[in-house]
XYZ file of C-alpha atoms in Angstrom:
574
model
C 0.000 0.000 0.000
C 1.291 3.441 -0.946
C 0.354 6.460 1.181
C 1.069 10.060 0.183
C 1.157 12.705 2.937
C 0.710 16.195 1.478
C 1.350 19.657 2.840
C 0.521 22.901 1.034
C 2.682 25.498 2.800
C 2.310 29.265 2.892
C 5.695 29.723 1.194
C 8.713 27.802 -0.063
C 10.726 28.498 3.068
C 8.296 26.679 5.373
C 8.522 22.995 6.282
C 5.637 20.910 7.613
C 6.508 19.005 10.763
C 3.114 17.228 10.986
C 3.449 15.065 7.870
C 7.031 14.214 8.805
C 5.968 13.093 12.276
C 3.282 10.827 10.773
C 5.669 9.266 8.282
C 8.582 8.803 10.674
C 6.383 7.416 13.466
C 4.719 4.932 11.114
C 8.021 3.919 9.477
C 9.442 3.148 12.913
C 6.288 1.293 13.983
C 6.137 -0.934 10.887
C 9.871 -1.403 10.275
C 9.921 -5.024 11.521
C 6.487 -5.994 10.191
C 5.891 -7.929 6.998
C 3.057 -5.822 5.598
C 4.898 -2.497 5.685
C 3.259 0.437 3.822
C 5.209 2.710 1.511
C 4.816 6.236 2.908
C 6.026 9.305 1.026
C 5.631 13.018 1.648
C 5.121 15.896 -0.774
C 5.252 19.627 -0.046
C 3.871 22.397 -2.232
C 2.940 26.050 -1.689
C -0.329 27.927 -2.045
C 1.369 30.003 -4.772
C 1.877 27.028 -7.114
C -0.601 26.522 -9.984
C -3.149 23.878 -9.009
C -2.599 22.036 -12.274
C 1.075 21.607 -11.510
C 0.311 20.194 -8.054
C -2.423 17.887 -9.384
C -0.114 16.430 -12.016
C 2.571 15.728 -9.454
C 0.106 14.055 -7.072
C -1.491 12.002 -9.848
C 1.838 10.595 -11.025
C 2.589 9.511 -7.464
C -0.258 6.979 -7.935
C -0.929 6.536 -4.201
C -3.643 4.358 -2.642
C -4.251 6.906 0.123
C -3.624 10.652 0.062
C -3.790 12.607 3.331
C -3.576 16.404 3.513
C -2.328 18.525 6.420
C -4.735 21.474 6.718
C -4.588 24.914 8.304
C -6.474 28.155 7.789
C -3.973 29.342 5.171
C -4.309 26.299 2.878
C -7.885 25.093 3.501
C -9.371 26.793 0.438
C -6.585 25.514 -1.808
C -6.893 21.950 -0.498
C -10.698 22.021 -0.764
C -10.404 22.790 -4.477
C -7.749 20.113 -5.036
C -9.576 17.172 -3.480
C -12.400 16.750 -6.052
C -9.907 17.124 -8.901
C -7.668 14.423 -7.436
C -10.650 12.061 -7.290
C -11.208 12.552 -11.023
C -7.618 11.513 -11.711
C -7.414 8.749 -9.072
C -11.011 7.517 -8.570
C -10.008 4.506 -6.442
C -7.814 6.539 -4.088
C -8.808 7.144 -0.454
C -8.726 10.895 0.266
C -8.392 12.205 3.813
C -7.239 15.228 5.793
C -6.045 16.158 9.255
C -4.822 19.241 11.032
C -6.664 21.924 13.003
C -8.697 23.426 10.170
C -10.496 20.320 8.868
C -10.632 18.481 12.195
C -12.351 21.327 14.072
C -14.848 21.766 11.211
C -15.182 18.122 10.210
C -18.925 18.105 9.616
C -18.671 21.151 7.356
C -15.867 19.762 5.203
C -17.334 16.249 4.939
C -20.576 17.853 3.832
C -18.972 20.213 1.315
C -16.420 17.801 -0.170
C -18.120 14.550 -1.147
C -14.830 13.067 -2.300
C -13.304 13.385 1.177
C -13.433 9.970 2.848
C -12.468 10.803 6.429
C -10.796 13.372 8.680
C -8.211 12.613 11.376
C -8.694 14.642 14.569
C -6.114 15.710 17.124
C -2.707 14.057 17.335
C -2.323 11.810 14.359
C 0.558 9.410 14.978
C -1.299 6.657 16.889
C -4.451 7.088 14.796
C -2.409 6.798 11.605
C -0.729 3.502 12.471
C -3.988 2.083 13.858
C -5.752 3.046 10.630
C -3.114 1.334 8.508
C -3.294 -1.844 10.585
C -7.093 -2.102 10.580
C -7.813 -0.919 7.053
C -6.616 -2.087 3.660
C -6.848 -0.485 0.264
C -10.273 -1.692 -0.880
C -12.851 1.078 -0.467
C -15.641 -1.300 0.615
C -13.514 -2.740 3.398
C -12.404 0.759 4.310
C -15.972 1.878 4.957
C -16.602 -1.154 7.123
C -13.501 -0.732 9.287
C -13.044 3.019 9.703
C -15.385 3.209 12.701
C -13.063 0.847 14.576
C -10.291 3.469 14.597
C -10.477 6.110 17.322
C -9.919 9.734 16.347
C -11.732 9.788 12.983
C -14.654 11.701 11.513
C -16.395 9.856 8.690
C -19.773 9.439 6.960
C -21.944 6.569 8.040
C -24.039 4.547 5.599
C -26.768 7.178 5.807
C -24.320 9.912 4.830
C -24.262 11.556 8.249
C -21.009 12.577 9.951
C -19.948 10.404 12.865
C -16.973 10.541 15.209
C -15.283 7.329 16.277
C -14.280 8.724 19.673
C -11.265 10.276 21.370
C -7.905 8.575 21.379
C -5.419 8.630 24.216
C -2.549 11.047 23.675
C 1.072 10.037 23.283
C 2.539 10.360 26.771
C 6.220 9.950 25.920
C 7.184 12.378 23.152
C 10.550 10.610 22.892
C 8.609 7.924 20.981
C 8.366 10.338 18.043
C 11.463 10.168 15.799
C 13.488 13.227 14.787
C 11.348 14.882 12.098
C 13.995 15.719 9.495
C 15.890 12.711 8.118
C 16.741 14.897 5.116
C 19.047 16.900 7.390
C 20.845 13.744 8.490
C 21.232 12.628 4.868
C 22.613 15.995 3.746
C 19.571 16.896 1.604
C 18.398 19.864 3.660
C 18.347 23.509 2.589
C 19.992 25.066 5.665
C 19.994 28.676 4.478
C 16.565 29.052 2.874
C 14.200 26.814 4.853
C 12.668 27.309 8.287
C 12.818 24.082 10.285
C 10.114 23.741 12.925
C 10.812 21.785 16.097
C 8.523 20.480 18.831
C 9.773 19.792 22.354
C 6.364 19.849 24.087
C 2.682 19.496 23.298
C -0.308 21.157 24.924
C -0.737 24.485 26.715
C -1.910 25.106 30.291
C -3.360 28.530 29.515
C -6.908 29.221 28.354
C -6.741 32.112 25.870
C -10.266 32.143 24.481
C -9.287 32.721 20.824
C -6.679 29.948 20.618
C -7.159 26.280 19.673
C -4.277 25.347 21.974
C -6.534 26.189 24.912
C -8.873 23.320 24.009
C -6.450 20.707 25.385
C -4.446 21.751 28.449
C -2.584 18.451 28.933
C 1.087 19.363 28.571
C 3.694 16.729 27.735
C 7.426 17.212 27.281
C 10.158 15.560 25.278
C 13.003 14.651 27.614
C 15.792 17.188 28.054
C 18.390 14.654 26.951
C 16.526 13.779 23.762
C 15.802 17.434 22.984
C 19.467 18.399 23.285
C 20.519 15.468 21.080
C 18.149 16.648 18.359
C 19.141 20.305 18.666
C 22.728 19.202 18.113
C 21.675 17.857 14.712
C 20.515 21.340 13.689
C 23.756 22.813 15.011
C 25.970 20.225 13.319
C 24.326 20.893 9.958
C 24.362 24.727 10.248
C 20.617 25.178 9.928
C 19.989 28.925 9.803
C 16.610 29.134 11.607
C 14.926 26.633 13.943
C 11.481 27.600 15.272
C 10.150 25.871 18.368
C 6.423 25.270 17.882
C 5.838 24.722 21.622
C 2.781 26.839 22.386
C 4.420 28.225 25.531
C 8.090 27.348 25.769
C 8.889 28.554 29.313
C 6.724 26.260 31.431
C 9.246 24.093 33.324
C 12.150 26.227 34.540
C 14.681 23.426 35.001
C 13.926 22.032 31.576
C 13.762 25.242 29.529
C 16.904 26.623 31.173
C 18.608 23.301 30.438
C 17.777 23.664 26.740
C 18.996 27.258 26.632
C 22.176 26.327 28.465
C 22.877 23.547 25.969
C 22.314 25.889 23.020
C 24.638 28.507 24.479
C 27.413 26.027 25.224
C 27.251 24.318 21.810
C 26.284 27.171 19.516
C 27.809 27.118 16.044
C 27.787 30.876 15.400
C 25.014 30.575 12.802
C 21.796 28.888 13.953
C 19.022 31.130 15.303
C 16.493 29.525 17.664
C 12.996 31.005 17.852
C 10.806 30.589 20.965
C 7.243 31.597 21.834
C 7.546 32.991 25.340
C 5.016 33.926 28.008
C 7.207 36.740 29.338
C 5.248 37.256 32.553
C 6.345 33.800 33.726
C 10.054 34.159 33.051
C 11.768 33.426 36.352
C 14.513 35.546 37.894
C 16.950 32.732 37.106
C 15.861 32.802 33.462
C 16.271 36.572 33.195
C 19.709 36.311 34.768
C 20.692 33.565 32.333
C 19.523 35.578 29.320
C 22.012 38.334 30.104
C 24.708 35.933 28.854
C 23.096 35.277 25.466
C 25.001 36.940 22.603
C 23.391 38.379 19.504
C 22.309 35.949 16.808
C 21.432 32.980 19.033
C 17.792 33.459 20.085
C 14.692 35.357 19.129
C 11.507 35.616 21.201
C 7.913 36.036 20.121
C 5.791 37.348 22.996
C 2.070 37.964 22.944
C 0.899 41.132 24.672
C -2.404 41.171 22.704
C -3.767 44.193 24.618
C -2.862 46.532 27.459
C -6.533 46.977 28.381
C -7.037 44.953 31.568
C -10.746 44.477 30.914
C -9.890 43.110 27.478
C -7.253 40.622 28.588
C -9.509 39.420 31.400
C -12.295 38.811 28.870
C -10.035 36.567 26.768
C -8.766 34.622 29.805
C -5.293 36.102 29.858
C -3.417 37.482 32.845
C -4.095 41.115 33.713
C -0.597 41.593 35.171
C 0.449 43.771 32.258
C 2.821 45.815 34.440
C 4.683 42.643 35.433
C 4.734 41.573 31.784
C 6.270 44.896 30.747
C 8.924 44.771 33.465
C 9.948 41.265 32.475
C 10.206 42.234 28.791
C 12.363 45.244 29.699
C 14.799 42.905 31.476
C 15.334 40.743 28.379
C 18.625 41.898 26.817
C 18.613 43.566 23.419
C 20.905 40.842 22.070
C 17.723 38.753 21.782
C 15.467 39.773 18.888
C 12.050 40.607 20.363
C 8.811 40.270 18.437
C 5.699 41.507 20.300
C 2.098 40.856 19.252
C -1.118 42.867 19.454
C -4.544 41.615 18.322
C -7.186 43.952 16.907
C -10.835 42.997 17.372
C -10.798 41.816 20.992
C -13.607 42.536 23.488
C -13.814 46.077 24.931
C -11.051 47.382 22.640
C -12.081 50.431 20.595
C -9.685 52.633 18.625
C -8.744 54.722 21.645
C -8.026 51.645 23.736
C -6.112 50.028 20.898
C -4.021 53.167 20.502
C -3.101 52.965 24.183
C -2.136 49.305 23.745
C -0.051 50.247 20.712
C 1.868 52.907 22.654
C 2.279 50.490 25.581
C 4.004 47.973 23.317
C 6.077 50.526 21.410
C 7.394 51.877 24.726
C 8.988 48.443 25.168
C 10.982 49.053 21.936
C 10.306 45.699 20.240
C 12.374 44.794 17.203
C 9.048 44.083 15.521
C 5.430 44.756 16.437
C 3.018 42.358 14.766
C -0.397 43.924 14.493
C -2.659 40.909 14.048
C -6.421 40.643 13.593
C -8.704 38.404 15.615
C -9.622 35.182 13.865
C -12.775 33.476 15.123
C -11.626 29.849 14.975
C -14.036 26.942 15.094
C -13.938 25.107 18.396
C -12.643 27.994 20.517
C -14.351 29.708 23.442
C -14.160 32.932 21.444
C -16.414 31.479 18.752
C -19.340 31.147 21.165
C -18.607 34.551 22.709
C -18.455 36.256 19.317
C -21.707 34.695 18.117
C -23.606 35.879 21.179
C -22.053 39.362 21.398
C -22.379 40.731 17.873
C -19.038 40.046 16.170
C -19.014 39.726 12.393
C -16.318 37.731 10.624
C -15.484 35.772 7.491
C -17.317 32.436 7.295
C -14.441 30.909 5.332
C -10.726 30.717 6.204
C -9.039 32.787 7.534
C -12.115 33.673 9.679
C -10.870 37.211 10.222
C -13.023 39.698 12.128
C -14.940 42.288 10.073
C -16.373 44.275 12.977
C -17.067 44.138 16.711
C -19.373 46.080 19.038
C -16.357 48.342 19.623
C -14.807 48.582 16.150
C -16.697 49.200 12.904
C -15.618 47.713 9.592
C -14.172 51.147 8.758
C -12.144 51.041 11.983
C -10.793 47.594 11.106
C -9.842 48.833 7.622
C -8.023 51.760 9.252
C -6.098 49.314 11.474
C -5.147 47.318 8.383
C -3.541 50.472 7.018
C -1.829 51.051 10.360
C -0.390 47.555 10.094
C 1.167 48.575 6.762
C 2.626 51.752 8.265
C 3.981 49.835 11.268
C 5.749 47.375 9.012
C 7.175 50.121 6.800
C 8.279 52.588 9.469
C 9.235 50.287 12.344
C 9.462 46.569 11.637
C 11.705 46.836 8.573
C 14.218 48.926 10.528
C 14.967 51.289 7.646
C 13.709 54.321 9.620
C 15.343 53.243 12.866
C 17.129 56.488 13.808
C 14.289 58.720 12.665
C 11.601 56.799 14.534
C 13.637 56.283 17.680
C 13.840 60.067 18.010
C 10.187 60.737 17.141
C 8.794 57.951 19.313
C 10.862 59.159 22.256
C 9.304 62.608 21.971
C 5.684 61.813 21.175
C 3.072 59.074 20.988
C 3.878 56.580 18.197
C 0.141 56.034 17.727
C -0.551 59.766 17.383
C 2.183 60.444 14.838
C 1.283 57.382 12.751
C -2.424 58.269 12.844
C -1.564 61.700 11.451
C 0.726 60.092 8.888
C -2.139 57.765 7.939
C -4.433 60.714 7.249
C -1.789 62.267 5.006
C -0.988 58.940 3.292
C -4.656 58.214 2.609
C -4.965 61.655 1.025
C -2.253 60.852 -1.520
C -3.695 57.328 -2.108
C -0.735 55.516 -0.572
C -2.653 52.334 0.234
C -3.886 51.738 -3.302
C -0.514 51.800 -5.073
C 2.758 49.875 -5.224
C 5.146 50.900 -2.472
C 8.897 50.306 -2.308
C 11.356 51.692 0.239
C 12.040 54.792 -1.857
C 8.347 55.624 -1.799
C 8.183 55.558 2.006
C 11.165 57.927 2.331
C 9.534 60.416 -0.035
C 6.176 60.119 1.708
C 7.619 60.742 5.148
C 9.763 63.667 3.961
C 6.701 65.290 2.384
C 4.577 64.623 5.468
C 7.095 66.156 7.888
C 7.801 69.214 5.779
C 4.208 69.899 4.733
C 2.284 68.970 7.870
C 4.434 68.964 11.008
C 4.128 72.694 11.781
C 0.323 72.680 11.565
C 0.093 69.412 13.504
C 2.231 70.842 16.286
C -0.148 73.783 16.636
C -3.284 71.660 16.937
C -2.217 68.457 18.684
C -0.313 67.157 21.692
C 2.680 68.707 23.391
C 4.746 65.786 22.107
C 4.322 66.912 18.513
C 5.322 70.445 19.516
C 8.643 69.079 20.804
C 9.671 67.622 17.455
C 12.492 69.395 15.609
C 11.763 69.330 11.876
C 15.361 70.084 10.910
C 16.641 67.226 13.074
C 14.068 64.848 11.581
C 15.261 65.763 8.091
C 18.842 65.041 9.125
C 17.854 61.695 10.655
C 15.857 60.820 7.566
C 18.873 61.541 5.384
C 21.033 59.337 7.603
C 18.544 56.456 7.564
C 18.392 56.715 3.788
C 22.145 56.779 3.133
C 22.987 54.076 5.689
C 20.500 51.670 4.062
C 22.828 50.863 1.164
C 25.206 52.268 -1.424
C 23.320 54.694 -3.648
C 23.720 55.123 -7.381
C 21.729 58.325 -7.294
C 19.836 60.423 -4.798
C 16.163 61.506 -4.878
C 15.166 65.151 -5.186
C 14.208 65.444 -1.510
C 17.687 64.424 -0.329
C 20.076 67.291 0.415
C 23.471 65.895 -0.590
C 26.489 67.340 1.279
C 29.403 65.394 -0.108
C 33.128 66.199 0.043
C 35.332 63.772 -1.874
C 38.554 64.957 -0.236
C 37.108 64.515 3.249
C 35.839 61.080 2.184
C 39.399 60.139 1.171
C 40.891 61.459 4.415
C 38.492 59.445 6.543
C 39.250 56.315 4.525
C 42.964 56.792 5.131
C 42.343 56.976 8.871
C 40.301 53.776 8.884
C 42.459 50.722 9.662
C 40.145 48.404 7.704
C 39.876 50.573 4.599
C 43.321 51.934 3.841
C 43.087 50.861 0.200
C 41.112 53.910 -0.928
C 40.043 52.420 -4.280
C 38.264 49.585 -2.517
C 37.176 51.916 0.249
C 35.285 54.282 -2.030
C 33.243 51.399 -3.444
C 32.066 50.103 -0.062
C 31.568 53.407 1.786
C 30.008 56.828 1.426
C 30.503 60.196 3.088
C 27.918 62.679 4.271
C 27.703 65.756 6.495
C 24.925 66.478 8.975
C 23.928 69.314 11.267
C 23.323 66.931 14.182
C 25.098 63.904 15.595
C 22.537 61.585 14.037
C 24.112 58.429 15.472
C 23.869 59.594 19.075
C 21.250 58.134 21.391
C 20.037 61.678 22.057
C 20.919 63.658 18.893
C 19.169 66.944 19.731
C 22.297 69.077 20.150
C 23.278 70.821 16.925
C 26.914 70.276 15.958
C 27.450 71.680 12.518
C 28.913 69.952 10.596
C 29.055 66.304 11.703
C 31.226 64.378 9.239
C 30.367 60.681 8.905
C 31.958 57.833 6.961
C 29.198 55.311 6.217
C 30.395 51.723 5.813
C 28.329 49.169 3.909
């Protein structure tokens, strides 16, 4: 019997750990048995033409085809399944993953060619299914109800569930997910490799599917460190832990971090989802030793409105959360999350949450939008309290009792501005100054009004566009804004902002030419003199090609650049 496990990823760089766990677990289980199935995996992306994917799947000529489904690929997979049945009419088609399993009745009703759906953890269900079911479709229909953890149609066409299955208690029973790394067939520089060292989450965030099952299980520390060494030995660039909350068991999570620090290869970045409020003093002390380029943290703030976080079953200790985040050293890349569309959060409240997070100076602020996922507590709450959202994936909120559809559209634009002016880091010096003087939310709201007036959000936008937009905004609008708005805006120095903007622009890369807004103050002789003084760039011919020179009225590189020091002569190295 040949079984094809399929993942349709969001992009080429992603890898799917779920289909690998199924294959590797089953291969290990059946390795000494006579009737061993042939299990293969295939990964595609949602950007590939469906015809190309269908042809590849058809030529695989599998007896069973199982898809891994999520909100980002559900629509794509739903369209593929009936077409596959036309090409392989005798093939058993199935799916698993959070999207189909939490909406099993809907998908079995909509997709007549879908034979069954695997719910929850799949490893034990998968091997049980293989053992109890053979390839013949008639026998399949007779035996599927004997396998726990499956949704299927009974003889009357109604959806039935075969019952819950016990969870895997010892995660060490699951083999290392990436044999391609061991065999030298990995793509260490261009792929993200996901890693799981625990399952389950003890917290009850109402919008999250992880809150449905609070039973937490851990892979042993010894086994985890052995597998992390594989990533290190093969110079994998980025490893993302998919543990829903990494820092649950202090002894264990500190043991993992300690191993990484002691064995680091100078290349691999490890990504962790952290509940910062629960970082212990010992953990914060340990993190002070972590150099740049070893770890990055994703931390959910979601809202700074205490009534809001209480309504979604999160801790209201936002002051403690902030203090813990402040103690994490800047050598660790910090990614903080906010969610728009939560209970009791209107635009004013969201603006306060935005400023609360920006005061923590994250390397990136992800402005997300509430998704009403099937099976969550939030789904029932939203239905009874007047939320409106998309009925199909990705189930994103349209409006709430506190935010109109127009408000949500405005926040979508603010997400674009946040990415352009903060997350990308190209305006770092300019925004650090402005955000220190005034409310980030206030200045970006005013920028949004200006940007909407020149139709920014309906046109193509590259980095050069954002520089021009911000220059025009500051020089056309700042004086009038300062007269009519907060004291923070009155404190902004337009001349200093222009200097900082010039510095951000020229430091971003060697320029072939300069836009009209940029005031060039170049001195070739001074450029040469500074090169001659630089120990690394004494060969001036090479030096000119990898550097530039510019003069400024302010010390734009200083932490507090307000003092005018005309001229400040800077050699910019690329």
